[in-house]
Structure formats: C-alpha cells, structure tokens
Short mmCIF file of C-alpha atoms in Angstrom, two decimals:
data_model
loop_
_atom_site.label_atom_id
_atom_site.label_comp_id
_atom_site.label_asym_id
_atom_site.label_seq_id
_atom_site.Cartn_x
_atom_site.Cartn_y
_atom_site.Cartn_z
CA MET A 1 2.90 -36.82 -127.12
CA THR A 2 4.24 -34.25 -124.68
CA VAL A 3 2.70 -30.90 -123.96
CA ASN A 4 4.67 -28.15 -122.32
CA THR A 5 3.70 -26.04 -119.34
CA SER A 6 2.13 -23.33 -121.47
CA ASP A 7 -0.87 -25.54 -122.24
CA VAL A 8 -1.30 -27.87 -119.26
CA LEU A 9 0.12 -27.18 -115.83
CA LEU A 10 1.27 -29.47 -113.07
CA ASP A 11 2.84 -27.65 -110.13
CA PRO A 12 3.01 -29.93 -107.06
CA TYR A 13 3.53 -26.84 -104.86
CA ASP A 14 0.42 -24.97 -106.03
CA TYR A 15 -2.31 -24.52 -103.39
CA ASP A 16 -5.13 -24.73 -105.90
CA PHE A 17 -3.70 -28.08 -106.99
CA HIS A 18 -3.63 -29.26 -103.34
CA GLU A 19 -7.30 -28.39 -102.88
CA ASP A 20 -8.33 -30.55 -105.84
CA PRO A 21 -5.68 -32.16 -108.07
CA TYR A 22 -8.10 -34.34 -110.02
CA PRO A 23 -9.10 -31.92 -112.82
CA TYR A 24 -5.37 -31.28 -113.40
CA TYR A 25 -4.70 -35.01 -113.58
CA LYS A 26 -7.51 -35.52 -116.10
CA ARG A 27 -6.01 -32.94 -118.45
CA LEU A 28 -2.60 -34.57 -118.10
CA ARG A 29 -3.98 -38.03 -118.89
CA ASP A 30 -5.93 -36.77 -121.91
CA GLU A 31 -3.58 -34.13 -123.31
CA ALA A 32 -0.08 -34.84 -121.97
CA PRO A 33 0.36 -38.45 -120.78
CA LEU A 34 4.07 -37.69 -120.77
CA TYR A 35 4.31 -34.20 -119.34
CA HIS A 36 7.39 -32.02 -119.03
CA ASN A 37 7.82 -29.09 -116.66
CA PRO A 38 11.19 -27.52 -117.54
CA GLU A 39 10.86 -24.75 -114.91
CA LEU A 40 10.57 -27.18 -111.99
CA GLY A 41 12.73 -29.75 -113.76
CA PHE A 42 10.58 -32.87 -113.96
CA TRP A 43 8.59 -35.15 -116.26
CA ALA A 44 5.32 -36.78 -115.13
CA LEU A 45 3.36 -39.93 -115.95
CA SER A 46 -0.36 -39.86 -115.18
CA ARG A 47 -2.08 -42.83 -116.89
CA HIS A 48 -2.65 -46.01 -114.90
CA LYS A 49 -0.68 -48.31 -117.21
CA ASP A 50 2.29 -45.91 -117.37
CA VAL A 51 2.44 -45.33 -113.60
CA LEU A 52 2.27 -49.09 -112.96
CA ALA A 53 5.02 -49.75 -115.54
CA GLY A 54 7.05 -46.97 -113.89
CA PHE A 55 6.78 -48.57 -110.45
CA ARG A 56 7.81 -51.92 -111.88
CA ASN A 57 10.78 -50.55 -113.82
CA SER A 58 13.17 -50.09 -110.91
CA THR A 59 16.24 -50.37 -113.16
CA THR A 60 15.66 -47.44 -115.51
CA LEU A 61 13.65 -45.47 -112.95
CA SER A 62 15.99 -45.28 -110.00
CA ASN A 63 15.16 -44.59 -106.35
CA ARG A 64 18.71 -43.71 -105.34
CA GLU A 65 18.12 -39.94 -105.03
CA GLY A 66 14.96 -40.46 -102.96
CA VAL A 67 11.27 -40.29 -103.81
CA SER A 68 10.48 -36.64 -103.03
CA LEU A 69 10.64 -33.69 -105.40
CA ASP A 70 11.71 -31.34 -102.55
CA PRO A 71 15.30 -30.25 -103.28
CA ILE A 72 16.63 -30.79 -99.74
CA SER A 73 15.24 -34.34 -99.63
CA ARG A 74 16.73 -35.37 -102.97
CA GLY A 75 20.27 -36.54 -103.47
CA PRO A 76 22.73 -39.30 -102.54
CA HIS A 77 22.07 -38.62 -98.82
CA ALA A 78 18.36 -39.55 -99.10
CA SER A 79 18.87 -43.10 -97.81
CA LYS A 80 19.96 -41.78 -94.40
CA THR A 81 16.37 -40.86 -93.60
CA MET A 82 14.48 -42.92 -96.21
CA SER A 83 16.40 -46.18 -95.79
CA PHE A 84 15.96 -48.69 -98.65
CA LEU A 85 13.19 -46.58 -100.21
CA ALA A 86 16.02 -44.34 -101.48
CA MET A 87 18.20 -47.19 -102.78
CA ASP A 88 18.49 -49.46 -105.80
CA ASP A 89 19.45 -53.13 -105.87
CA PRO A 90 21.58 -54.82 -104.69
CA GLY A 91 21.77 -52.48 -101.65
CA HIS A 92 17.99 -52.10 -101.56
CA LEU A 93 17.37 -55.84 -101.64
CA ARG A 94 19.95 -56.58 -98.93
CA LEU A 95 18.53 -53.97 -96.54
CA ARG A 96 14.91 -54.79 -97.26
CA THR A 97 15.50 -58.53 -96.75
CA LEU A 98 17.22 -57.94 -93.41
CA VAL A 99 14.51 -55.52 -92.22
CA SER A 100 11.80 -57.99 -93.29
CA LYS A 101 13.21 -60.52 -90.80
CA GLY A 102 12.14 -58.20 -87.98
CA PHE A 103 9.14 -56.48 -89.57
CA THR A 104 7.13 -59.64 -90.17
CA PRO A 105 3.41 -60.16 -90.91
CA ARG A 106 3.27 -62.20 -87.70
CA ARG A 107 4.62 -59.27 -85.66
CA ILE A 108 1.91 -57.06 -87.20
CA ARG A 109 -0.81 -59.64 -86.41
CA GLU A 110 0.36 -59.89 -82.80
CA LEU A 111 0.24 -56.09 -82.54
CA GLU A 112 -3.47 -55.88 -83.37
CA PRO A 113 -4.89 -56.19 -79.81
CA ARG A 114 -2.54 -53.40 -78.70
CA VAL A 115 -3.58 -51.22 -81.68
CA THR A 116 -7.18 -51.76 -80.57
CA GLU A 117 -6.31 -50.62 -77.02
CA LEU A 118 -4.57 -47.49 -78.34
CA ALA A 119 -7.50 -46.70 -80.63
CA VAL A 120 -9.94 -47.11 -77.74
CA LYS A 121 -7.87 -44.80 -75.52
CA HIS A 122 -7.79 -41.98 -78.07
CA LEU A 123 -11.43 -42.50 -79.11
CA ASP A 124 -12.68 -42.38 -75.53
CA ALA A 125 -10.92 -39.04 -75.08
CA MET A 126 -12.25 -37.77 -78.42
CA MET A 127 -15.83 -38.84 -77.66
CA GLU A 128 -15.70 -37.09 -74.31
CA GLN A 129 -14.69 -33.87 -76.07
CA ALA A 130 -17.26 -34.43 -78.80
CA GLY A 131 -19.96 -34.46 -76.15
CA SER A 132 -19.58 -30.70 -75.83
CA GLY A 133 -19.72 -29.94 -79.57
CA THR A 134 -17.22 -30.01 -82.40
CA VAL A 135 -14.04 -32.06 -82.20
CA ASP A 136 -10.98 -32.11 -84.48
CA TYR A 137 -10.84 -35.71 -85.72
CA VAL A 138 -7.24 -35.30 -86.93
CA ALA A 139 -5.87 -33.65 -83.79
CA GLU A 140 -7.66 -36.01 -81.39
CA PHE A 141 -7.59 -39.33 -83.22
CA ALA A 142 -6.28 -39.76 -86.78
CA GLY A 143 -3.14 -37.76 -86.03
CA LYS A 144 -2.37 -39.55 -82.76
CA LEU A 145 -2.95 -43.22 -83.38
CA PRO A 146 -0.47 -44.03 -86.23
CA MET A 147 2.58 -42.57 -84.47
CA ASP A 148 1.63 -44.29 -81.21
CA VAL A 149 1.37 -47.59 -83.10
CA ILE A 150 4.87 -47.08 -84.52
CA SER A 151 6.18 -46.22 -81.05
CA GLU A 152 4.49 -49.35 -79.66
CA LEU A 153 6.06 -51.46 -82.40
CA MET A 154 9.54 -50.02 -81.82
CA GLY A 155 9.36 -50.13 -78.05
CA VAL A 156 9.24 -46.41 -77.19
CA PRO A 157 8.20 -46.14 -73.51
CA GLU A 158 4.66 -44.80 -73.04
CA GLU A 159 5.83 -41.76 -71.10
CA ASP A 160 7.90 -40.60 -74.12
CA ARG A 161 5.26 -41.08 -76.80
CA ASP A 162 3.62 -37.65 -76.69
CA ARG A 163 7.07 -36.08 -77.07
CA ILE A 164 7.97 -38.43 -79.94
CA ARG A 165 4.65 -37.64 -81.64
CA ALA A 166 5.36 -33.90 -81.33
CA MET A 167 8.82 -34.42 -82.90
CA ALA A 168 7.30 -36.47 -85.73
CA ASP A 169 4.71 -33.72 -86.35
CA GLY A 170 7.56 -31.20 -86.44
CA VAL A 171 9.37 -33.24 -89.08
CA MET A 172 6.33 -33.17 -91.38
CA HIS A 173 4.92 -29.68 -90.71
CA ARG A 174 5.09 -27.05 -93.46
CA GLU A 175 3.94 -23.45 -93.17
CA ASP A 176 1.97 -22.04 -96.10
CA GLY A 177 4.19 -21.11 -99.02
CA VAL A 178 7.23 -23.15 -97.91
CA THR A 179 8.30 -25.50 -100.71
CA ASP A 180 11.46 -26.86 -99.12
CA VAL A 181 12.16 -28.40 -95.71
CA PRO A 182 12.16 -25.61 -93.08
CA ALA A 183 14.76 -25.24 -90.31
CA GLU A 184 12.24 -26.33 -87.64
CA ALA A 185 11.66 -29.61 -89.46
CA ILE A 186 15.40 -30.24 -89.72
CA GLU A 187 15.75 -29.58 -85.99
CA ALA A 188 12.84 -31.93 -85.20
CA SER A 189 14.45 -34.61 -87.40
CA LEU A 190 17.76 -34.30 -85.56
CA ASN A 191 16.01 -34.52 -82.17
CA LEU A 192 14.15 -37.63 -83.29
CA ILE A 193 17.34 -39.26 -84.59
CA VAL A 194 19.17 -38.51 -81.33
CA TYR A 195 16.30 -40.09 -79.38
CA TYR A 196 16.36 -43.21 -81.57
CA GLN A 197 20.17 -43.41 -81.36
CA ASP A 198 19.94 -43.60 -77.58
CA MET A 199 17.22 -46.22 -77.89
CA VAL A 200 19.31 -48.36 -80.26
CA ALA A 201 22.32 -48.12 -77.92
CA GLU A 202 20.08 -49.13 -75.00
CA ARG A 203 18.72 -52.19 -76.92
CA ARG A 204 22.26 -53.27 -77.82
CA LYS A 205 22.94 -53.52 -74.09
CA LYS A 206 19.50 -54.72 -73.03
CA PRO A 207 17.38 -56.45 -75.73
CA ALA A 208 13.58 -56.29 -75.46
CA ASP A 209 10.60 -57.82 -77.24
CA ASP A 210 10.22 -55.05 -79.83
CA LEU A 211 11.00 -54.21 -83.44
CA THR A 212 14.15 -52.24 -82.55
CA THR A 213 15.68 -55.35 -80.96
CA ALA A 214 14.41 -57.57 -83.79
CA LEU A 215 16.16 -55.29 -86.32
CA LEU A 216 19.41 -55.39 -84.35
CA GLU A 217 19.21 -59.18 -84.17
CA ALA A 218 18.20 -59.73 -87.82
CA GLU A 219 20.93 -61.66 -89.60
CA ILE A 220 21.48 -63.44 -92.91
CA ASP A 221 24.67 -65.49 -93.31
CA GLY A 222 26.48 -63.33 -90.78
CA ASP A 223 25.30 -60.07 -92.37
CA ARG A 224 23.56 -57.70 -89.94
CA LEU A 225 22.14 -54.19 -90.00
CA THR A 226 24.43 -51.43 -88.75
CA ASP A 227 23.11 -48.96 -86.16
CA ASP A 228 22.79 -46.33 -88.91
CA GLU A 229 20.74 -48.72 -91.06
CA VAL A 230 18.42 -49.47 -88.14
CA LEU A 231 18.06 -45.72 -87.51
CA GLY A 232 17.32 -45.07 -91.20
CA PHE A 233 14.50 -47.62 -91.14
CA MET A 234 13.07 -46.22 -87.89
CA PHE A 235 13.05 -42.77 -89.45
CA LEU A 236 11.42 -44.13 -92.61
CA MET A 237 8.60 -45.54 -90.45
CA VAL A 238 7.99 -42.06 -89.02
CA ILE A 239 7.94 -40.39 -92.44
CA ALA A 240 6.29 -43.05 -94.58
CA GLY A 241 4.25 -45.02 -92.04
CA ASN A 242 2.92 -42.32 -89.78
CA GLU A 243 1.76 -39.48 -92.00
CA THR A 244 0.20 -41.58 -94.76
CA THR A 245 -1.94 -43.55 -92.28
CA THR A 246 -3.11 -40.33 -90.59
CA LYS A 247 -4.16 -39.04 -94.02
CA LEU A 248 -5.88 -42.33 -94.87
CA LEU A 249 -8.00 -42.22 -91.69
CA ALA A 250 -9.08 -38.62 -92.34
CA ASN A 251 -9.67 -39.13 -96.08
CA ALA A 252 -11.87 -42.15 -95.26
CA ALA A 253 -13.92 -40.07 -92.81
CA PHE A 254 -14.24 -37.16 -95.23
CA TRP A 255 -15.30 -39.16 -98.30
CA GLY A 256 -17.57 -41.37 -96.21
CA TYR A 257 -19.35 -38.23 -95.02
CA LYS A 258 -19.59 -36.88 -98.59
CA ASN A 259 -21.10 -40.19 -99.79
CA PRO A 260 -23.65 -41.14 -97.10
CA ASP A 261 -25.31 -43.74 -99.34
CA GLN A 262 -21.98 -45.62 -99.50
CA LEU A 263 -21.43 -45.37 -95.76
CA ALA A 264 -24.92 -46.35 -94.57
CA PRO A 265 -24.35 -50.13 -95.00
CA VAL A 266 -21.05 -49.87 -93.06
CA TYR A 267 -22.85 -48.81 -89.86
CA HIS A 268 -24.88 -52.04 -89.99
CA ASP A 269 -22.07 -54.31 -91.12
CA LEU A 270 -18.57 -53.49 -89.87
CA SER A 271 -17.11 -56.25 -92.06
CA ARG A 272 -17.48 -53.73 -94.92
CA ILE A 273 -14.83 -51.46 -93.38
CA PRO A 274 -11.91 -52.97 -95.35
CA LEU A 275 -13.87 -52.24 -98.57
CA TRP A 276 -14.31 -48.62 -97.43
CA VAL A 277 -10.56 -48.42 -96.73
CA GLU A 278 -9.68 -49.82 -100.18
CA GLU A 279 -11.98 -47.41 -102.01
CA THR A 280 -10.49 -44.50 -100.02
CA LEU A 281 -7.00 -45.66 -101.02
CA ARG A 282 -8.12 -45.64 -104.64
CA TYR A 283 -10.32 -42.55 -104.70
CA ASP A 284 -8.08 -40.15 -102.77
CA THR A 285 -4.81 -41.81 -101.86
CA SER A 286 -2.50 -40.25 -99.23
CA SER A 287 0.53 -40.84 -101.41
CA GLN A 288 -0.11 -38.89 -104.61
CA ILE A 289 3.28 -38.23 -106.19
CA LEU A 290 6.55 -40.20 -106.10
CA ALA A 291 9.77 -39.16 -107.79
CA ARG A 292 12.21 -41.37 -109.67
CA MET A 293 15.45 -40.60 -111.50
CA VAL A 294 16.15 -41.80 -115.03
CA SER A 295 19.14 -44.12 -115.13
CA GLY A 296 20.20 -44.64 -118.74
CA ASP A 297 17.79 -43.41 -121.41
CA LEU A 298 14.03 -43.81 -121.23
CA ASN A 299 11.86 -43.72 -124.36
CA LEU A 300 8.17 -42.98 -123.93
CA TYR A 301 5.60 -41.44 -126.28
CA ASP A 302 8.21 -40.91 -129.03
CA THR A 303 10.34 -38.93 -126.58
CA THR A 304 13.72 -39.71 -125.07
CA ILE A 305 13.95 -38.67 -121.42
CA PRO A 306 17.63 -38.01 -120.67
CA ASP A 307 19.71 -39.81 -118.07
CA GLY A 308 19.57 -38.04 -114.68
CA ASP A 309 16.18 -36.36 -115.24
CA VAL A 310 13.40 -36.64 -112.64
CA VAL A 311 10.18 -38.49 -113.51
CA LEU A 312 7.14 -38.15 -111.25
CA LEU A 313 4.80 -41.12 -110.96
CA LEU A 314 1.25 -40.04 -110.12
CA PRO A 315 -0.73 -42.84 -108.45
CA GLY A 316 -3.33 -40.22 -107.46
CA SER A 317 -4.02 -39.74 -111.17
CA ALA A 318 -3.70 -43.43 -112.08
CA HIS A 319 -6.59 -44.27 -109.74
CA ARG A 320 -8.93 -41.86 -111.56
CA ASP A 321 -8.03 -43.13 -115.03
CA GLU A 322 -11.18 -44.23 -116.87
CA ARG A 323 -8.91 -46.49 -118.94
CA ALA A 324 -8.51 -48.61 -115.75
CA PHE A 325 -11.66 -47.97 -113.68
CA GLU A 326 -15.32 -47.56 -114.54
CA ASN A 327 -16.77 -44.24 -113.30
CA PRO A 328 -13.49 -43.45 -111.53
CA ASP A 329 -14.75 -40.14 -110.09
CA ASP A 330 -17.52 -41.91 -108.15
CA PHE A 331 -16.82 -43.12 -104.61
CA ILE A 332 -18.15 -46.70 -104.61
CA VAL A 333 -17.45 -48.87 -101.57
CA GLY A 334 -17.05 -52.49 -102.68
CA ARG A 335 -16.01 -51.82 -106.27
CA GLU A 336 -13.55 -54.24 -107.88
CA ILE A 337 -10.05 -52.79 -107.31
CA GLY A 338 -7.74 -55.71 -106.60
CA ALA A 339 -4.24 -55.51 -108.04
CA LYS A 340 -4.99 -52.22 -109.80
CA LEU A 341 -4.38 -50.28 -106.58
CA GLN A 342 -1.11 -48.35 -106.57
CA SER A 343 -1.26 -46.58 -103.19
CA PHE A 344 1.52 -48.81 -101.92
CA GLY A 345 3.49 -48.79 -105.16
CA SER A 346 4.28 -51.98 -107.04
CA GLY A 347 7.25 -54.15 -107.91
CA ALA A 348 10.54 -54.19 -105.99
CA HIS A 349 9.65 -51.18 -103.82
CA PHE A 350 6.12 -52.31 -102.87
CA CYS A 351 5.43 -50.79 -99.43
CA LEU A 352 6.59 -53.07 -96.63
CA GLY A 353 4.05 -51.47 -94.28
CA ALA A 354 0.95 -52.02 -96.44
CA HIS A 355 -0.46 -54.72 -94.13
CA LEU A 356 0.20 -52.52 -91.06
CA ALA A 357 -1.59 -49.51 -92.62
CA ARG A 358 -4.61 -51.60 -93.62
CA MET A 359 -4.82 -53.24 -90.18
CA GLU A 360 -4.60 -49.86 -88.40
CA ALA A 361 -7.28 -48.31 -90.59
CA ARG A 362 -9.59 -51.30 -90.17
CA VAL A 363 -9.20 -51.35 -86.36
CA ALA A 364 -9.47 -47.55 -85.99
CA LEU A 365 -12.61 -47.20 -88.12
CA ALA A 366 -14.29 -50.27 -86.58
CA GLU A 367 -13.74 -48.89 -83.07
CA LEU A 368 -15.07 -45.51 -84.19
CA PHE A 369 -18.20 -47.04 -85.72
CA THR A 370 -19.01 -49.15 -82.67
CA ARG A 371 -19.35 -45.81 -80.81
CA ILE A 372 -21.19 -43.59 -83.29
CA ARG A 373 -24.36 -43.72 -85.37
CA GLY A 374 -23.45 -40.71 -87.48
CA TYR A 375 -21.17 -37.70 -87.86
CA GLU A 376 -21.00 -34.41 -89.73
CA VAL A 377 -17.85 -32.79 -91.03
CA ASP A 378 -17.51 -29.02 -90.73
CA GLU A 379 -16.22 -28.57 -94.27
CA ALA A 380 -15.88 -24.79 -94.03
CA ASN A 381 -13.33 -25.13 -91.24
CA SER A 382 -11.47 -28.21 -92.46
CA VAL A 383 -7.87 -27.51 -93.53
CA ARG A 384 -5.91 -29.43 -96.15
CA VAL A 385 -2.24 -30.24 -95.80
CA HIS A 386 0.02 -28.41 -98.26
CA SER A 387 2.55 -30.95 -99.45
CA SER A 388 4.18 -31.77 -102.75
CA ASN A 389 3.52 -35.50 -102.41
CA VAL A 390 0.85 -36.40 -99.84
CA ARG A 391 -2.81 -35.45 -99.70
CA GLY A 392 -5.05 -35.19 -96.67
CA PHE A 393 -6.23 -32.99 -93.84
CA ALA A 394 -4.35 -31.05 -91.19
CA HIS A 395 -7.69 -30.37 -89.44
CA LEU A 396 -11.02 -32.11 -89.87
CA PRO A 397 -13.57 -30.70 -87.40
CA MET A 398 -16.71 -32.79 -86.92
CA THR A 399 -19.69 -33.37 -84.67
CA VAL A 400 -20.53 -36.98 -83.81
CA GLN A 401 -23.73 -38.71 -82.71
CA SER A 402 -23.06 -41.43 -80.14
CA ARG A 403 -24.79 -44.79 -80.43
#
C-alpha cells in the first residue's frame, strides 16, 4: 500500500512540517505506511513495527552513505564526519568496538559530578539573568551544557570551550530556506576539525586522563584507531551528541510547561525526572528522521524498493503510533515505554551515547528544579529549529520563579 505525493505529503524541508509534524505522520501511518516521494527521491516508513524492523535490518538497509537526507551529507565520504554511524559491518563493528573501549559506561559515571558542576555554573548565570525578567533557556542553559560536557569528556581546555561551542553551533546552524549545508557551516566544520587535529597530535605526545587519549590508546589484538578515525568520532560527538541533547532539554521544558498536571509531582519528587525525560524522548524526540540506503532489494507492502534507493525511518512517527502506544498524543510522565523507545535507534547502530544523554538530562533538570518552583514559557517568541532530521527549539524564552 503506497500512496504518492499527490495524496499525502512528507517534505522534511517544509516549515509547516517542522512546526508540527505529527498530523503528517498520522496520515502516513494510516494511508501510506510505505510512502514514496519521487520528487525528493526517498521512501518512508512511519509505523512503529516497520521503523523498528528497519533499524534492526542493518544488512538490507545500509548506513554507508550516512543517515541524513541532505545531499552534501550523503555519500561515501559520510564516515569522515559521522564515523561508524555512516558505515556497515565489518568496518562499523571494528570501529565501534575500538571506540567502546574508551567511551565506557564507567567513564560516563565518573563524569557525573563534573556534569553537575557545569550545570550549576550555567544555571547560576541563567538564574541571575532571570531575576530581571525573561531568559532564553536554550541560549543560556540547554544550548551550552551538552557541548561543554563533550569538551570536558574529550579534554578541551576550559579557556577554549566557548570558542569550540561557537564552532559547533556554526556547524549546525541553518538560515531559513536553506536545505543543504551552507558555506559557513562547512567553514565551521573545518575549523573544528583543525582544532581537534591539533589536540590529537598533542595527546600523542602527551597523554592525559581524557577520552581523546583513551581513544588513541584503545587497542584490540594490535589493532588501533588511526588519527582520522579518532577525529571522525570526535566530530560525530559534536553532531550527534551535542545537538540532540540540547533539543531534549528544551523539549522537556516545553512539554512540561504545556502539561502542568504531569510536571507538578516532579517538583515534589525529583526521582521522577528520568520518567519525564523518557516521556519527552517518546512524545517529541530530538531525532525524528534517519536515512538508510537499500542494499539489494527490499520488499514491503507488496512493493519492491530498488537497490540504491533512500528509505527514511521515522522514529518521531513511530512513537505516536496507536498500534504501539495507548493515547500516544497525550504527554503522560511515567507511562510504560520500555524497549519500545526508538529515540536512540535499535540493533547494531543503537546510539553509543544513550547513557550519556540520559545522565546529562537527568542532572540538568534536577539542578534546575532544585532552584525553581515554577516557570512560564513565552510561546509567542519561541523559535523552532528548521532541520530535515532533528526537532527542537533554537530559542525558548521563559520566566522562572525561584524557590
């Protein structure tokens, strides 16, 4: 059952879609579970069971051209900036296994006190500003913390972190109406890579207690990561680990504000914060759309999708599928989600940074809620990000009431 663009439309570059993709997803799930957009050259899967099967089928649905629909990001070069996320096995497995030796759950656990300190620093500054009225939660907190955490993890000196954060912002920034990667973003990417190259060279000479050194020292049976592979992973952290966590923190604040009955118990019991984070990941996930390339032939819904075609997996839609969740359009903190969550993918490419993202969100929101007894979002002046694959806010102005 496929329906062409004339009847149902999915355009990941459309601003109306960015403002609220969920009515579009519902039509896709009901009317075109396998959707084809010949103009933009992709197929799309929107139902929970199909998206999950797509994530788990890493043989027929290949990552080797990257996971973005944007033309400049797709292609055999994608792994230079997206590391093993833009690879298939055996290369993917080799690289991921080596990286995992440095990027361990223990390293993340040991980072938590430092994440708390960073959160406190940015929150103190934000609360001071908030005292005189409205404050931009993204600019002052949600947009600062995740990149600083990555810099802390990698060993970027504190005096360089503002500059690194500005470069990372430049990599991700898109002006309205720009569907491909602009020249400024390419320049910011090159500057970031040059900075990291110098850092890798420095750690080769003088190891330190950080992730960069751990990656350089990671070894399995004599096999080690090359400098370029270390750089690719560092860049992946900036793209995949920074922006998505910023969006998660802002989405949590926005939907918490829109559902005060769900948030009220959180103020009294901070142990409910992880439940709030999980429901945010389900209800309005940062990572909405991921591209795959058909390798061989794929048969779905009585249709053969040809070798080499692009298939979009839509976790944003999967999470609102009433076939998988009861009352999926209601924001319910504490609902049963479990293994049905697809924000971090599934299968061979399950996100290596999932535990880091959850820890950051938990720490950040707990520190926020120890300081405030309420907040109001200025919806009229909030600004959504325009992106073909992530969803969240560029600006989220709010007023806060201190405890």
